[in-house]
GROMACS .gro file of C-alpha atoms in nm:
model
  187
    1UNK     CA    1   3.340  25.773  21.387
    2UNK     CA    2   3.326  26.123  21.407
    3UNK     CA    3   3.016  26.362  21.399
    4UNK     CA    4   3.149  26.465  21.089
    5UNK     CA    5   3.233  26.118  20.954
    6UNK     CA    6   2.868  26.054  20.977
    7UNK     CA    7   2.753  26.377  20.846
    8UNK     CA    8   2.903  26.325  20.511
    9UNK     CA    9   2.722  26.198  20.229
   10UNK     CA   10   2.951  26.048  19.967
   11UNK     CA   11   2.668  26.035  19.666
   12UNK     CA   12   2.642  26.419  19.751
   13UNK     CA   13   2.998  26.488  19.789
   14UNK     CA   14   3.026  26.274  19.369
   15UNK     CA   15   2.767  26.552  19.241
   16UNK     CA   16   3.019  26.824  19.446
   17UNK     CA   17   3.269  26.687  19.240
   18UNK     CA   18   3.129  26.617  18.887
   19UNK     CA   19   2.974  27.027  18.927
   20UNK     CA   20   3.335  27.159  19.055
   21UNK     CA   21   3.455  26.984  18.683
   22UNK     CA   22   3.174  27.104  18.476
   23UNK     CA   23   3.278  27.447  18.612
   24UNK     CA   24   3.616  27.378  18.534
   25UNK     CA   25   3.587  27.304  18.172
   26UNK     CA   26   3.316  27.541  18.068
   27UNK     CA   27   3.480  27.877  18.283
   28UNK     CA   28   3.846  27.781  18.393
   29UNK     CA   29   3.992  27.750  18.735
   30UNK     CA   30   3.904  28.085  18.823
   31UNK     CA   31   3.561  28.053  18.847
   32UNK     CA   32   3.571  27.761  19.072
   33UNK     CA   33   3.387  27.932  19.371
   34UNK     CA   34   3.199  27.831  19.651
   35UNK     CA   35   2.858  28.066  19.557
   36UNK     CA   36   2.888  27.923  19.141
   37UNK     CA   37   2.911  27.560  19.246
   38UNK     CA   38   2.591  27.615  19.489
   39UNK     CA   39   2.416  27.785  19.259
   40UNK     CA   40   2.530  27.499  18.971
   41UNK     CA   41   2.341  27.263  19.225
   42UNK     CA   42   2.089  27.447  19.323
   43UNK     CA   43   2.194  27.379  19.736
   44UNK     CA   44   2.313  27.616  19.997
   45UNK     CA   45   2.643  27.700  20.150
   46UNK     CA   46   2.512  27.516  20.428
   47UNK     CA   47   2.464  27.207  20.219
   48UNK     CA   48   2.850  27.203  20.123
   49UNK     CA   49   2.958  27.187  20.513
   50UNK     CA   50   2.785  26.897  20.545
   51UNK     CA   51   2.990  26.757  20.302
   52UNK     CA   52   3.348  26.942  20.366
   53UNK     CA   53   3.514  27.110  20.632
   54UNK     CA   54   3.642  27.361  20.448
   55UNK     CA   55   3.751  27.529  20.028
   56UNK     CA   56   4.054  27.333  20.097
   57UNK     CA   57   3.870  27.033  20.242
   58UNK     CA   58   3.713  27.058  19.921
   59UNK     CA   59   3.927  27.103  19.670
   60UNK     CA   60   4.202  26.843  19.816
   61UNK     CA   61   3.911  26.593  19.797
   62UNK     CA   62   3.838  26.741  19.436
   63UNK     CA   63   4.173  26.675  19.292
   64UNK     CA   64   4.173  26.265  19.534
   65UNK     CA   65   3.922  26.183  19.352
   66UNK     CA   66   4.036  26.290  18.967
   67UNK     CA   67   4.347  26.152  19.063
   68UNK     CA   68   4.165  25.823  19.202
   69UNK     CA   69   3.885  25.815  18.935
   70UNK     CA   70   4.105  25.921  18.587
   71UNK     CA   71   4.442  25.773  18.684
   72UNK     CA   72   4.455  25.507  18.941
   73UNK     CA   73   4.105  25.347  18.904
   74UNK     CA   74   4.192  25.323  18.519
   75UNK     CA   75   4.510  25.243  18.526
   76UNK     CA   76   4.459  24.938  18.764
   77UNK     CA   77   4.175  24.839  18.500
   78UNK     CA   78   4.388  24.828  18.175
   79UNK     CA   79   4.649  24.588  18.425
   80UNK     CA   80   4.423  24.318  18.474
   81UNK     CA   81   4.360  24.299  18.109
   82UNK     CA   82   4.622  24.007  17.994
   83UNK     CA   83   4.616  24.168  17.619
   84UNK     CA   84   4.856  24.432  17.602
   85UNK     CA   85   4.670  24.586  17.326
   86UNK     CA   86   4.350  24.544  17.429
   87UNK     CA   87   4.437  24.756  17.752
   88UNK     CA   88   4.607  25.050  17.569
   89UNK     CA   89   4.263  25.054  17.376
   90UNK     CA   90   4.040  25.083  17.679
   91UNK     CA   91   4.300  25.348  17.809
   92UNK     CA   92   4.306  25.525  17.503
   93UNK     CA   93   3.892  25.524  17.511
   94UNK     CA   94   3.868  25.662  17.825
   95UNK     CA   95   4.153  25.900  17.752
   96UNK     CA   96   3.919  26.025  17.443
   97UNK     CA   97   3.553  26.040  17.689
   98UNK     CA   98   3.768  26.273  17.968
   99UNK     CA   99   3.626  26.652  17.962
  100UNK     CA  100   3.965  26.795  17.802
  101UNK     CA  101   3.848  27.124  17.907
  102UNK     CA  102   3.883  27.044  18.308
  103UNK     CA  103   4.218  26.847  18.239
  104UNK     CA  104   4.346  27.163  18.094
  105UNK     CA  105   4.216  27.411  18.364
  106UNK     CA  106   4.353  27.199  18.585
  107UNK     CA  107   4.699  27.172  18.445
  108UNK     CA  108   4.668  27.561  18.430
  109UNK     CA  109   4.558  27.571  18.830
  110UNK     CA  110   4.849  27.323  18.907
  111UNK     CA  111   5.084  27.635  18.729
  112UNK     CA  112   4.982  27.829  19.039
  113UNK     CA  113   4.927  27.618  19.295
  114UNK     CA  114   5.188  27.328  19.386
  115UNK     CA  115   4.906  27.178  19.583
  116UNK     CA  116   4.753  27.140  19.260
  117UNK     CA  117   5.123  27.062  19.064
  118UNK     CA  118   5.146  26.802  19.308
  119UNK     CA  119   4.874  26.598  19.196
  120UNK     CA  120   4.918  26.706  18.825
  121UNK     CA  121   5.203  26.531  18.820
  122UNK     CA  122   5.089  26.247  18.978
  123UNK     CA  123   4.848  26.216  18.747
  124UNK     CA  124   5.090  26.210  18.435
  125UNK     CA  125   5.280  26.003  18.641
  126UNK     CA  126   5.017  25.734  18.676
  127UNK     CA  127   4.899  25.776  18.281
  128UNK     CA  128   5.275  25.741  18.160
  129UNK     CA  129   5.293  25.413  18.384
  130UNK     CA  130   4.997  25.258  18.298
  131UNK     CA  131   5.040  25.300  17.927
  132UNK     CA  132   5.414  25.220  17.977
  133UNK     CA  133   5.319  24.891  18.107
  134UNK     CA  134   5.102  24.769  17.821
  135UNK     CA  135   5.364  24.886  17.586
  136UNK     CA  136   5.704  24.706  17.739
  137UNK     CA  137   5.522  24.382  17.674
  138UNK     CA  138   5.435  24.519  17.286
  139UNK     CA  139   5.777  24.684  17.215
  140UNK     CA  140   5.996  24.637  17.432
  141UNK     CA  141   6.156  24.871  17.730
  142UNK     CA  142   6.383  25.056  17.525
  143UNK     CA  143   6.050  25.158  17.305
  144UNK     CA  144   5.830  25.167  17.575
  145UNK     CA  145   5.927  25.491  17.708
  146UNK     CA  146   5.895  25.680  17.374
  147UNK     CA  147   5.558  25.553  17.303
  148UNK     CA  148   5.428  25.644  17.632
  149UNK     CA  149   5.525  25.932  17.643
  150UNK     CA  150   5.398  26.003  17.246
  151UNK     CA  151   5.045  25.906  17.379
  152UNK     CA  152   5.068  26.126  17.719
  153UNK     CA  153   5.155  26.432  17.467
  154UNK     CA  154   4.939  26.381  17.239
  155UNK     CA  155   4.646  26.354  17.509
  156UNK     CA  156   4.823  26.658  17.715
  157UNK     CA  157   4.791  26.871  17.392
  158UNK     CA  158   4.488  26.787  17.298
  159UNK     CA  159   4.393  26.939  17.630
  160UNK     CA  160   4.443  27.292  17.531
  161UNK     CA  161   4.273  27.184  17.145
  162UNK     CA  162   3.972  27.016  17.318
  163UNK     CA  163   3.753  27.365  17.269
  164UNK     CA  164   3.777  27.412  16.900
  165UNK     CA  165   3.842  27.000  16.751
  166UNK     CA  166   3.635  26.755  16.834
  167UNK     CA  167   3.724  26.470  17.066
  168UNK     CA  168   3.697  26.213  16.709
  169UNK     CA  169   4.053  26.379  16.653
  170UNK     CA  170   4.212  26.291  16.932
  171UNK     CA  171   4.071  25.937  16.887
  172UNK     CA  172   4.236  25.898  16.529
  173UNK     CA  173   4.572  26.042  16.664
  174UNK     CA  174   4.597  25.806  16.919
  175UNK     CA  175   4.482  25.520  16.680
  176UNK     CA  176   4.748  25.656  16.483
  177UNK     CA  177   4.983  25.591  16.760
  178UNK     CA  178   4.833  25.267  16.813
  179UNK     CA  179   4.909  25.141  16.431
  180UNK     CA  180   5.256  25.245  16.508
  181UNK     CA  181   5.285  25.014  16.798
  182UNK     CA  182   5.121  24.755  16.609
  183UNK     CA  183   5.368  24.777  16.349
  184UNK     CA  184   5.678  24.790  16.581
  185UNK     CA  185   5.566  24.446  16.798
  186UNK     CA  186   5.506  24.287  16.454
  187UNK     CA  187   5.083  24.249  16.528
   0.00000   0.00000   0.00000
């Protein structure tokens, strides 16, 4: 183990991240600086090095963990439910509770930066799969692509709505998705 292995503190490194995101949704990528996110915590410059190596330390460990923690943690979730529909509702409830606002700076950082793009579209990658799966079993696989990728667009949009409509909206248009999918596997 390194000097900086042991250094680290992960529960320090979480409140990092969840600042860097409340940053995100209420300014926009662009304000995603070292001196705001201090400040947001109330910790030195010093402080962050104890917890990164460097911005791009950072922000690579930023963008792990919202792929990890909103994608992959999720998605493995939803699989280990055995009721196809139960799973597309626990996806589409935690689809509903994310903060829109950093989803959609983040899709607008990923525009210039293919860092960024890279995990954006591993991210939609992992969202279309996991709702994909749920919905072969309901539909079918010739259906199960259009669905999916009906519920990743109407979450995607939403994205760039989230400031001005409340997140109840999004919930009924994806319940409205989920009444056609009920309809279509004859439940």
């Amino acid at each position: 183990m390194t000097e900086r292995q042991v250094r680290r503190n992960e529960a320090l490194r979480d409140s990092w991240f969840d600042a860097a995101l409340e940053i995100l949704g209420s300014q926009g990528y662009g304000a995603l600086k070292l001196a705001p996110l201090c400040k947001r915590l109330g910790v030195t410059t010093g402080s962050f090095y104890h917890s990164f190596d460097n911005w791009q330390d950072f922000t690579d460990s930023l963008l792990a963990n919202w792929l990890r923690e909103r994608t992959e943690t999720l998605a493995e979730i939803a699989r280990q439910d055995p009721d196809p529909i139960k799973a597309l509702e626990m996806l589409i409830g935690n689809v509903v509770e994310f903060n829109h606002r950093a989803e959609a700076a983040i899709r607008v950082w990923s525009g210039v930066d293919e860092r960024v793009a890279a995990i954006q579209r591993k991210v939609d990658e992992g969202r279309y799969q996991a709702a994909h799966a749920a919905l072969e079993s309901l539909v079918g696989p010739e259906l199960a692509p259009s669905y999916a990728v009906w519920g990743l667009s109407t979450a995607v949009g939403y994205e760039l709505l989230a400031d001005v409509h409340p997140p109840e909206l999004l919930q009924w248009s994806l319940g409205q998705l989920m009444q056609q999918v009920r309809a279509a596997a004859g439940r």
